[in-house]
XYZ file of C-alpha atoms in Angstrom:
695
model
C -64.512 8.166 -28.771
C -65.817 6.527 -32.182
C -68.481 3.847 -33.442
C -67.886 1.305 -35.857
C -70.563 -1.157 -36.785
C -69.005 -3.987 -35.824
C -65.212 -3.479 -36.315
C -63.528 -0.551 -34.755
C -60.375 1.775 -35.175
C -59.348 3.953 -32.478
C -57.443 7.567 -32.605
C -57.407 11.264 -30.175
C -60.652 12.643 -30.522
C -60.740 15.664 -32.123
C -60.886 19.233 -29.605
C -64.465 20.286 -29.341
C -66.829 17.356 -30.138
C -67.871 14.591 -27.857
C -67.204 11.992 -30.184
C -67.251 10.958 -33.711
C -68.486 8.196 -35.683
C -66.938 5.877 -38.499
C -68.488 3.307 -40.107
C -67.169 0.497 -41.462
C -69.110 -2.435 -43.192
C -69.333 -6.117 -41.307
C -67.329 -8.616 -42.348
C -64.077 -5.618 -43.657
C -60.606 -5.559 -41.327
C -60.189 -2.624 -42.766
C -60.924 -0.023 -44.922
C -60.624 -0.497 -49.005
C -59.854 1.880 -50.828
C -58.937 1.847 -54.360
C -55.649 3.054 -56.019
C -57.272 6.539 -57.587
C -59.577 7.488 -54.490
C -55.931 6.290 -52.159
C -55.058 9.051 -54.510
C -57.170 11.477 -53.927
C -57.026 11.290 -50.424
C -53.356 11.753 -50.255
C -53.296 14.484 -52.441
C -56.921 16.232 -50.513
C -54.688 15.050 -47.161
C -51.544 17.594 -48.925
C -53.937 20.193 -49.303
C -55.881 20.218 -45.955
C -51.883 20.351 -44.671
C -51.177 23.767 -47.054
C -54.472 25.389 -45.770
C -53.678 24.529 -41.828
C -50.197 25.842 -42.119
C -51.095 28.917 -45.055
C -49.716 31.395 -42.633
C -46.612 29.432 -41.771
C -45.583 28.770 -45.349
C -46.760 32.867 -46.003
C -44.391 33.761 -43.414
C -41.356 31.597 -44.410
C -41.985 32.936 -47.913
C -42.239 36.223 -46.864
C -39.107 35.932 -44.961
C -37.171 34.398 -48.551
C -38.551 37.230 -49.915
C -37.344 39.796 -47.423
C -33.824 38.317 -47.273
C -33.989 37.911 -51.179
C -34.803 41.597 -51.643
C -32.142 43.228 -49.157
C -29.208 41.177 -50.727
C -30.236 42.179 -54.196
C -30.465 45.605 -53.166
C -26.301 45.491 -52.367
C -25.322 44.309 -55.524
C -24.004 45.997 -58.366
C -25.759 46.338 -61.429
C -23.795 44.792 -64.559
C -25.112 45.411 -67.871
C -24.004 43.469 -70.688
C -23.769 45.305 -74.295
C -23.465 42.266 -77.584
C -21.437 42.891 -80.825
C -22.227 40.648 -83.550
C -19.466 39.510 -86.502
C -20.372 38.069 -89.659
C -16.995 35.287 -90.554
C -16.880 33.836 -93.854
C -15.851 30.774 -94.512
C -15.036 30.670 -97.676
C -13.420 34.353 -99.529
C -12.740 34.880 -103.032
C -8.851 35.955 -102.846
C -6.950 38.858 -105.319
C -5.236 35.800 -106.181
C -4.583 32.843 -106.400
C -1.796 31.633 -103.777
C -3.413 29.015 -101.707
C -0.641 26.491 -102.238
C 1.775 28.824 -100.140
C -0.436 29.029 -97.301
C -3.819 27.765 -96.601
C -6.882 27.984 -94.345
C -9.479 24.735 -94.296
C -12.368 26.994 -94.173
C -14.746 24.756 -95.232
C -13.579 23.259 -91.589
C -16.915 22.584 -89.026
C -13.497 23.664 -86.653
C -12.889 26.748 -88.289
C -15.902 28.950 -86.568
C -15.270 27.048 -83.127
C -10.859 28.278 -83.711
C -12.578 31.773 -84.324
C -14.247 31.866 -80.943
C -11.245 29.782 -79.089
C -9.329 32.762 -80.112
C -11.831 35.928 -79.608
C -11.389 34.472 -76.735
C -7.399 33.833 -76.019
C -5.621 35.811 -73.690
C -3.062 37.326 -76.266
C -5.916 38.975 -77.909
C -7.658 40.049 -74.407
C -4.092 41.947 -73.410
C -4.095 44.208 -76.565
C -7.654 44.981 -75.823
C -6.382 45.573 -72.355
C -3.191 47.718 -73.597
C -4.728 49.447 -75.751
C -7.826 50.808 -73.902
C -5.973 51.309 -70.715
C -8.415 49.833 -68.742
C -6.022 49.047 -65.338
C -7.566 53.238 -65.233
C -10.352 52.313 -65.244
C -12.264 52.830 -61.635
C -14.097 49.247 -61.846
C -11.329 47.599 -62.787
C -8.159 49.367 -60.314
C -7.013 47.564 -57.462
C -7.564 50.502 -55.302
C -10.609 51.151 -56.116
C -12.002 48.249 -55.513
C -10.381 48.536 -51.480
C -12.422 51.514 -51.184
C -15.175 50.334 -52.292
C -14.947 46.833 -49.798
C -15.685 48.782 -47.249
C -18.763 48.000 -46.007
C -19.523 52.428 -45.212
C -19.060 53.189 -48.509
C -21.877 50.635 -49.972
C -24.122 52.291 -51.501
C -27.127 51.876 -50.346
C -25.443 53.569 -46.498
C -27.298 56.837 -46.437
C -25.402 59.864 -47.156
C -25.552 61.432 -43.881
C -24.375 58.822 -42.182
C -21.594 58.113 -43.944
C -18.973 61.105 -42.639
C -19.938 59.148 -39.358
C -18.720 55.685 -39.355
C -14.876 55.159 -39.669
C -13.052 53.851 -43.406
C -10.850 50.633 -42.929
C -6.772 52.973 -42.794
C -5.118 53.067 -45.791
C -1.840 51.487 -46.375
C 0.960 54.533 -46.586
C 1.933 55.212 -49.778
C 5.825 54.884 -50.262
C 4.109 50.864 -49.111
C 1.574 50.919 -52.023
C 4.638 52.288 -54.561
C 7.365 49.518 -53.549
C 4.068 46.863 -53.729
C 2.857 48.603 -56.968
C 6.117 47.357 -58.558
C 7.038 44.757 -57.063
C 3.430 42.717 -58.303
C 2.796 45.180 -61.768
C 3.165 41.560 -63.835
C 0.138 39.923 -60.632
C -1.989 42.872 -60.724
C -1.989 42.685 -64.764
C -2.535 39.010 -65.007
C -5.697 39.308 -62.556
C -6.902 42.149 -64.339
C -6.872 40.004 -67.281
C -7.926 37.199 -66.433
C -11.558 39.334 -64.639
C -11.855 40.286 -68.268
C -11.641 37.391 -69.377
C -14.143 35.850 -67.032
C -16.539 38.928 -68.102
C -16.653 37.665 -72.048
C -19.089 35.701 -73.966
C -18.590 34.037 -76.861
C -20.649 31.456 -78.967
C -22.056 30.753 -82.518
C -25.429 31.353 -83.643
C -27.120 28.339 -84.110
C -27.066 27.517 -88.602
C -24.691 30.449 -89.512
C -22.399 32.167 -89.675
C -22.825 34.347 -87.462
C -20.995 34.931 -83.368
C -21.820 37.191 -80.627
C -19.367 39.065 -78.599
C -21.122 40.206 -74.840
C -19.314 41.933 -72.436
C -20.317 42.838 -68.707
C -19.196 46.047 -67.547
C -20.637 48.044 -64.126
C -20.549 50.640 -66.642
C -23.471 50.046 -70.101
C -21.123 52.378 -72.292
C -17.398 50.436 -71.245
C -19.342 46.921 -72.152
C -20.370 48.586 -75.169
C -16.775 50.022 -75.729
C -15.140 46.961 -74.698
C -17.572 44.575 -76.919
C -16.585 46.302 -79.916
C -13.006 46.764 -79.470
C -12.179 43.526 -78.602
C -14.262 42.090 -81.454
C -12.135 45.042 -83.629
C -9.088 43.138 -82.026
C -9.752 39.983 -83.453
C -10.730 41.119 -86.993
C -7.114 43.368 -87.043
C -5.066 40.215 -85.757
C -7.167 38.270 -87.746
C -5.366 40.116 -91.284
C -1.948 41.046 -89.560
C -1.478 37.056 -89.510
C -2.964 36.627 -93.358
C -0.071 39.320 -94.592
C 2.337 38.484 -91.947
C 1.602 34.885 -92.856
C 2.398 36.507 -97.260
C 5.609 38.452 -95.935
C 6.630 35.517 -94.567
C 5.438 33.017 -97.749
C 7.162 35.737 -99.728
C 10.467 35.518 -98.080
C 10.879 31.791 -98.377
C 9.864 31.985 -101.554
C 13.023 34.302 -101.817
C 14.954 32.164 -100.504
C 14.295 29.018 -102.061
C 14.644 31.149 -105.364
C 18.279 31.417 -104.946
C 18.601 27.903 -104.469
C 16.841 27.287 -106.901
C 18.288 29.346 -109.854
C 21.494 27.709 -107.826
C 20.349 24.616 -109.271
C 18.775 25.294 -112.548
C 22.499 27.116 -113.747
C 24.497 23.305 -112.078
C 22.075 21.650 -113.857
C 22.804 23.560 -117.261
C 26.337 23.488 -116.853
C 27.089 19.819 -116.977
C 23.926 19.167 -119.730
C 26.779 21.563 -121.751
C 30.136 20.155 -120.577
C 28.110 16.348 -121.327
C 27.125 17.532 -124.481
C 31.062 18.566 -125.803
C 32.645 15.803 -123.826
C 30.365 13.814 -125.803
C 29.818 15.599 -128.948
C 25.954 14.737 -128.638
C 23.856 17.588 -129.939
C 20.700 16.447 -129.769
C 20.041 13.123 -128.216
C 16.565 11.844 -130.473
C 17.632 13.470 -133.999
C 20.878 11.279 -133.501
C 19.180 8.311 -132.261
C 17.485 8.407 -134.868
C 20.116 8.495 -137.563
C 21.555 5.810 -135.468
C 18.517 3.792 -135.769
C 18.188 3.987 -139.603
C 21.405 2.700 -139.997
C 20.645 -0.641 -137.875
C 18.146 -1.348 -140.395
C 19.974 -0.588 -142.726
C 22.933 -2.681 -142.464
C 20.233 -5.288 -140.728
C 19.211 -5.393 -144.464
C 22.149 -6.073 -145.936
C 23.114 -8.275 -143.596
C 19.830 -10.348 -144.977
C 20.746 -9.937 -148.095
C 24.166 -11.050 -147.611
C 23.171 -14.266 -146.721
C 20.368 -14.996 -148.595
C 23.194 -14.722 -152.137
C 25.704 -16.628 -149.722
C 23.140 -19.879 -149.390
C 22.679 -19.872 -153.323
C 25.753 -19.841 -153.687
C 26.177 -22.416 -151.512
C 23.888 -24.241 -152.984
C 24.963 -23.560 -156.758
C 28.614 -24.577 -155.331
C 27.443 -28.099 -153.901
C 25.402 -28.665 -156.646
C 27.827 -28.767 -159.010
C 30.013 -31.212 -156.715
C 27.684 -33.553 -156.961
C 27.431 -33.676 -160.883
C 30.597 -33.531 -161.207
C 31.058 -37.230 -158.554
C 28.241 -38.718 -160.387
C 28.971 -37.633 -164.285
C 32.806 -37.956 -163.741
C 33.443 -40.561 -166.660
C 30.615 -39.238 -168.292
C 31.789 -35.476 -168.453
C 29.567 -35.241 -171.627
C 26.594 -36.194 -170.378
C 26.653 -32.751 -167.326
C 23.147 -31.704 -166.758
C 25.200 -28.280 -167.239
C 23.001 -25.625 -168.802
C 24.349 -22.888 -166.469
C 27.433 -21.881 -168.695
C 27.651 -21.083 -172.652
C 30.447 -22.891 -173.782
C 29.927 -26.128 -171.678
C 26.353 -26.174 -173.809
C 27.622 -26.000 -176.331
C 30.414 -28.325 -175.877
C 27.585 -30.949 -175.079
C 25.880 -30.208 -178.708
C 29.324 -30.881 -180.534
C 29.703 -34.191 -178.208
C 26.628 -35.083 -179.504
C 27.197 -34.692 -183.618
C 30.491 -35.882 -182.998
C 29.055 -39.086 -180.930
C 26.588 -39.602 -183.806
C 28.612 -38.958 -186.960
C 31.415 -42.198 -184.516
C 27.749 -44.115 -184.330
C 27.268 -43.799 -188.282
C 31.274 -44.237 -189.210
C 31.393 -46.954 -187.240
C 28.729 -49.092 -189.140
C 30.424 -48.578 -192.209
C 34.266 -48.840 -191.336
C 35.999 -50.471 -188.547
C 37.411 -49.710 -185.780
C 40.955 -48.567 -186.955
C 39.728 -46.725 -189.174
C 41.064 -43.268 -189.935
C 37.572 -41.132 -190.365
C 37.287 -43.705 -186.585
C 40.338 -42.362 -185.461
C 40.118 -39.019 -186.374
C 36.374 -38.574 -184.987
C 37.173 -40.773 -182.140
C 39.998 -38.582 -181.086
C 37.821 -35.438 -181.612
C 34.939 -36.805 -179.079
C 37.507 -37.085 -176.927
C 39.017 -33.952 -177.540
C 35.810 -31.629 -176.974
C 35.138 -34.363 -173.803
C 38.423 -33.420 -172.535
C 37.505 -29.734 -172.690
C 33.335 -30.268 -171.136
C 35.715 -31.729 -167.940
C 37.922 -28.604 -168.366
C 35.085 -26.692 -168.958
C 33.193 -28.244 -165.437
C 35.830 -27.798 -163.448
C 35.853 -24.109 -164.171
C 32.712 -23.417 -164.184
C 32.317 -25.562 -160.131
C 35.883 -23.180 -159.027
C 33.955 -20.175 -160.719
C 30.810 -21.349 -157.962
C 32.765 -22.033 -155.285
C 34.723 -18.616 -155.996
C 31.154 -17.101 -155.607
C 29.985 -19.036 -152.489
C 33.216 -18.015 -150.975
C 32.505 -13.736 -151.748
C 29.456 -14.599 -150.461
C 30.330 -15.630 -147.193
C 32.907 -13.005 -146.994
C 30.074 -10.644 -147.534
C 27.751 -12.158 -145.287
C 30.683 -12.025 -142.367
C 31.536 -8.730 -142.980
C 27.517 -6.997 -143.212
C 27.091 -9.526 -140.162
C 30.895 -7.639 -138.192
C 29.072 -4.280 -139.677
C 25.290 -4.731 -138.003
C 27.109 -6.305 -134.728
C 29.871 -2.777 -134.479
C 26.344 -1.090 -135.654
C 24.540 -2.144 -133.048
C 27.056 -1.502 -129.780
C 27.827 1.588 -131.393
C 23.805 2.033 -130.593
C 23.888 0.461 -127.139
C 26.983 3.032 -126.509
C 24.078 5.892 -127.876
C 22.097 5.083 -126.023
C 23.869 4.822 -122.982
C 24.504 8.497 -123.386
C 21.524 9.261 -124.235
C 19.939 7.749 -121.175
C 22.743 10.498 -119.452
C 22.121 13.160 -121.500
C 18.769 12.399 -121.594
C 18.432 12.781 -117.485
C 20.325 15.985 -117.694
C 17.936 17.029 -119.905
C 14.907 16.204 -117.343
C 17.474 17.799 -114.355
C 17.059 20.580 -116.382
C 13.300 21.285 -117.507
C 12.327 20.663 -113.929
C 14.573 22.591 -112.683
C 13.336 24.854 -115.563
C 9.664 24.898 -114.914
C 10.526 24.472 -110.315
C 12.068 27.618 -110.598
C 9.653 29.535 -112.780
C 6.750 27.820 -110.482
C 8.268 29.706 -107.181
C 9.077 32.516 -109.442
C 4.844 33.432 -110.628
C 4.437 32.625 -107.206
C 6.440 35.096 -106.197
C 5.611 37.814 -108.410
C 1.908 37.174 -106.634
C 2.674 37.335 -102.874
C 4.212 40.460 -103.621
C 1.087 42.239 -105.428
C -1.658 40.634 -102.320
C 0.374 42.247 -99.964
C -1.177 44.935 -98.413
C -4.641 43.220 -100.623
C -6.064 41.157 -97.859
C -9.446 40.432 -97.859
C -11.685 40.211 -94.279
C -12.583 37.269 -94.021
C -14.545 38.426 -90.991
C -16.239 41.814 -90.288
C -18.566 43.671 -87.693
C -22.572 43.282 -88.328
C -23.642 45.118 -85.284
C -21.507 46.600 -82.993
C -22.041 46.511 -79.632
C -24.383 48.870 -78.555
C -25.540 50.117 -74.544
C -27.731 48.190 -72.946
C -30.890 50.300 -71.238
C -31.447 47.164 -68.246
C -28.897 45.873 -65.700
C -28.768 41.691 -67.170
C -27.319 41.344 -63.645
C -28.526 41.084 -60.907
C -32.489 40.158 -62.579
C -34.215 40.874 -60.072
C -37.365 39.847 -61.055
C -36.351 36.431 -61.593
C -34.340 36.031 -58.318
C -37.464 37.023 -56.150
C -40.138 34.431 -58.778
C -37.305 32.185 -57.797
C -37.289 33.269 -54.078
C -41.381 33.513 -54.170
C -41.536 30.237 -55.448
C -37.922 28.672 -53.127
C -40.365 29.888 -49.957
C -43.150 28.395 -50.796
C -41.741 25.211 -51.666
C -39.576 25.708 -48.281
C -42.666 26.460 -46.119
C -44.643 23.179 -48.162
C -42.080 21.216 -47.127
C -41.578 21.998 -43.889
C -46.003 21.805 -43.117
C -45.846 18.057 -44.470
C -42.548 17.403 -42.378
C -44.445 19.391 -39.133
C -47.666 17.289 -40.305
C -45.595 14.231 -40.451
C -43.869 14.755 -36.682
C -47.481 15.635 -35.124
C -49.347 12.667 -34.608
C -52.682 14.128 -33.027
C -56.372 14.487 -35.085
C -56.515 18.003 -35.212
C -59.800 18.335 -37.244
C -62.766 15.750 -38.385
C -61.133 15.565 -41.784
C -57.850 14.340 -40.647
C -59.159 11.150 -38.922
C -61.043 11.023 -42.755
C -58.060 10.580 -44.368
C -55.897 9.140 -41.473
C -58.173 5.883 -41.518
C -59.722 6.000 -44.468
C -63.638 5.041 -43.054
C -66.946 8.638 -42.984
C -67.867 10.265 -40.742
C -71.425 9.300 -39.422
C -72.021 12.452 -37.447
C -69.878 14.575 -34.557
C -71.704 14.786 -30.957
C -71.176 18.850 -29.331
C -68.776 18.572 -26.073
C -70.933 18.537 -23.034
C -69.448 21.461 -20.222
C -70.889 20.846 -16.581
C -73.601 23.588 -15.179
C -74.327 24.638 -11.830
C -77.634 25.714 -12.713
C -78.613 22.884 -15.496
C -77.579 19.756 -12.883
C -78.645 16.695 -15.664
C -76.711 13.619 -16.502
C -75.256 13.702 -19.918
C -76.834 10.255 -19.749
C -79.892 11.128 -19.731
C -79.775 14.066 -22.415
C -82.003 11.928 -24.605
C -85.131 11.844 -22.058
C -84.198 15.143 -20.013
C -83.913 17.723 -23.130
C -84.726 15.856 -26.545
C -84.138 18.703 -28.646
C -81.021 19.711 -27.946
C -78.292 19.576 -30.296
C -76.990 17.029 -28.583
C -79.878 14.880 -29.033
C -80.269 16.039 -32.408
C -76.746 14.935 -32.726
C -77.591 11.454 -31.144
C -80.209 10.928 -33.619
C -78.489 12.112 -36.911
C -76.348 8.897 -35.643
C -79.084 6.131 -35.152
C -80.043 7.647 -38.365
C -76.985 7.509 -40.334
C -76.842 3.838 -38.747
C -80.349 3.509 -39.946
C -79.789 4.644 -43.936
C -76.503 2.083 -44.510
C -77.374 0.922 -47.979
C -75.275 -2.023 -47.904
C -76.064 -3.872 -44.828
C -77.663 -1.962 -42.255
C -75.655 -3.506 -38.817
C -77.301 -4.941 -35.631
C -74.926 -4.979 -33.745
C -72.798 -1.807 -32.434
C -69.564 -1.442 -30.412
C -69.075 2.138 -28.851
C -65.100 2.446 -28.116
C -62.227 5.247 -27.670
C -58.916 5.523 -28.403
C -58.694 6.799 -24.316
C -60.760 6.489 -21.727
C -62.940 9.059 -20.132
C -64.246 10.263 -23.369
C -68.249 9.372 -23.262
C -68.271 6.761 -24.415
C -70.500 5.710 -21.623
C -72.880 8.480 -22.441
C -72.965 7.655 -25.842
C -74.033 3.853 -25.696
C -76.017 5.177 -23.354
C -78.193 8.224 -25.404
C -77.646 5.787 -28.353
C -79.100 2.709 -26.890
C -81.931 5.302 -25.880
C -82.647 6.745 -29.313
C -82.438 3.414 -31.158
C -85.715 2.474 -28.157
C -87.237 6.124 -29.074
C -87.481 4.608 -32.375
C -89.552 1.216 -30.989
C -86.538 -0.903 -31.575
C -86.085 -3.348 -29.104
C -82.188 -2.220 -28.089
C -79.771 -4.506 -25.749
C -76.913 -2.099 -23.763
C -73.981 -4.803 -22.446
C -71.410 -3.169 -20.867
C -67.501 -5.497 -21.567
C -65.477 -2.763 -19.439
C -64.445 -5.470 -17.714
C -61.930 -2.998 -15.794
C -63.612 -0.164 -14.760
C -67.825 -0.553 -16.048
C -69.357 2.929 -15.577
C -72.774 1.407 -15.424
C -73.923 0.184 -12.056
C -73.478 3.580 -11.180
C -75.763 5.301 -13.924
C -79.076 2.501 -13.197
C -77.833 1.856 -9.464
C -76.814 -1.832 -9.263
C -75.330 -3.469 -6.796
C -72.162 -4.787 -7.778
C -70.041 -5.384 -4.264
C -66.991 -5.260 -6.377
C -65.326 -3.650 -9.406
C -63.515 -5.869 -11.654
C -66.054 -8.225 -12.254
C -67.171 -8.536 -15.075
C -70.859 -6.341 -14.929
C -72.045 -7.897 -18.854
C -75.149 -9.843 -19.743
C -73.603 -10.601 -22.538
C -70.689 -12.828 -21.437
C -72.016 -14.382 -18.981
C -72.650 -18.455 -18.934
C -75.650 -18.663 -17.036
C -79.493 -19.056 -18.132
C -80.991 -15.934 -18.052
C -80.128 -12.903 -18.156
C -81.428 -11.896 -14.867
C -79.819 -14.139 -13.539
C -77.049 -13.026 -15.254
C -77.010 -9.489 -14.226
C -76.321 -9.940 -10.751
C -73.366 -12.869 -11.136
C -69.653 -12.275 -10.910
C -67.427 -13.890 -12.821
C -63.519 -12.439 -12.347
C -62.542 -11.580 -15.616
C -59.337 -13.960 -16.146
C -61.605 -17.014 -15.559
C -63.855 -15.189 -17.841
C -61.890 -14.767 -20.846
C -61.245 -18.994 -20.576
C -65.060 -19.181 -21.296
C -65.425 -20.266 -25.241
C -68.989 -19.557 -25.072
C -68.632 -15.784 -25.355
C -68.999 -15.366 -28.945
C -71.694 -17.873 -29.466
C -73.827 -16.094 -26.491
C -73.440 -12.842 -28.286
C -74.858 -14.703 -31.428
C -78.312 -15.900 -29.707
C -78.431 -12.313 -28.522
C -78.606 -10.963 -31.847
C -81.409 -13.107 -32.841
C -83.405 -11.629 -29.472
C -83.557 -8.130 -30.359
C -83.631 -5.441 -32.816
C -80.217 -3.910 -31.448
C -77.208 -4.829 -30.107
C -74.685 -2.411 -28.018
C -71.597 -2.797 -26.842
C -69.290 -0.975 -24.983
C -65.559 -1.941 -24.600
C -62.155 -0.772 -24.654
C -59.942 0.040 -27.774
C -57.953 -2.816 -26.920
C -57.636 -4.406 -30.743
C -54.682 -7.007 -29.372
C -56.657 -8.928 -26.258
C -58.684 -12.452 -26.657
C -61.712 -10.828 -25.781
C -61.929 -8.043 -28.069
C -61.432 -11.115 -31.000
C -63.877 -12.894 -29.553
C -66.451 -10.035 -29.981
C -65.642 -8.980 -33.823
C -65.705 -12.979 -34.053
C -68.871 -12.866 -33.113
C -69.994 -9.234 -33.902
C -69.543 -10.842 -38.032
C -71.374 -13.899 -37.466
C -73.809 -12.177 -36.377
C -74.056 -9.201 -38.057
């Protein structure tokens, strides 16, 4: 049962109480809760759920923990041993032979490559064979079959095992036949099992690698982990030694070919030198170059002499043509004889001039002088012709000398070109010989280095911390497993509790009611039980038993309503979610509580279907189903309205019902409405609207 002032909401009544009073401010259609308060309410709700179902949660946690403990007790403990290796990415060599075979130690992938090599199948197969793991009971197939027999488990008491049947074993002959056929398969399965128990991981920011192995025996785990690490180191050394041997063999084969190539190139060089008559290409080329330079100078000199002779000859020819009538006037000074004759001709000409001034033309002296002058001129002409012929002869000689020099120069150039061709071929042969000799010497040096380094390969990996037998088991981790089981049980229990709570729509406590409707509880009323010794009507508790707990609870409700801080309500509605929860009892006692405090109270019963106030107050109403409420009457006086009979369906059509409530509220200090919880009905809506206007 719920009391609103004036709005209401109904839920199933908590067991053990008569009713619960909730408070909501007038004019509010529902609870207004801030987001922070709503979060707090939800957390409080979950906390109450956990407290309510704590024994269920503890029981589920106990079951899961016990089941986990039983499962852990049947598990065989496994031990993990770890060995630590140092893998250096760079290692100084005894001799430098990286050019023959090299590994990129500076690469980031080198460490990962080493990790994968430690987990390689080939390495594990060698360890399995070396340690004879097929003979170890842990990895033996027949032993595992016996262990699979549930009667042989460690947790089975020894005094019980003799009385339990064992699993049948196959015949020995069949076992031998199957063993012979499946040796390879069993070995492969054994290798797979060992590989699955290996864990290799590089240590971050270091050159260390941790290698772990898991086994039922601590000693075996340490032994296998160390064996795998040592086998990896041995395998790396063998691989490097094999690489050195392969390099040496390859160098030897290559040297044989290089030696043959060098000898063949030297033979070709010697044969070409003999056939071309060339001892040294560089020396002979220098000699030919010097000779060519000398011939070139001679050609230049011959050309100069020829040019000078040609100029002299052409000048003499021009003078002879110019002075052919007066040869004595030739300006030839290069020939002393001509020069002397010219002087003689000049003297004779002067003598003739002197004689001509004294004698006549036919004078013997003049004739003699003229004859002498003619002879001199004839000599001059002949001598000039000889000079011209000599210059022509000199000119022709210089031309011949020039031609000869040019011919020698051309021949020398051709010879030099031919020599250079032969020198180029000779140079190629010499370079081939030199390259073959250098390559052969380099391979010979590398072959010696490979021979020296064989058997002296440094280790780039070594065991820093050998594996030691562990003191505690690796799996199962009982503490962690039990902790997880407890946590899982608690979470599962809480989840189931929340699920059950969400499926249960009943209210189990006042706190549930507050969380459900979001309204504070004003007070709770104790449940009244019928008593044959004290036949007191529940409606008269405030008068007949004013000191009873029930009366005190009603007065607490009155006090809570009156002391409402914001807006003390004038109109109070008493309702409940289901019939016969005590609405009439509470409303009558609450009205009397207000009346005893000196207030003028009007109690209105708005239950049109099953009214009960008429029975308590002995009102004479003939027919049930009529409206027995003053608030819904349409008559002018209250006395008249109390006795009238109006059909409920017709009363719902009267628009004056809300106005009547407002009018009545002005005449009384407190109005108390008693009606069922019908929030969807027009009657409830009219009452709620009227209460808002009046309150």
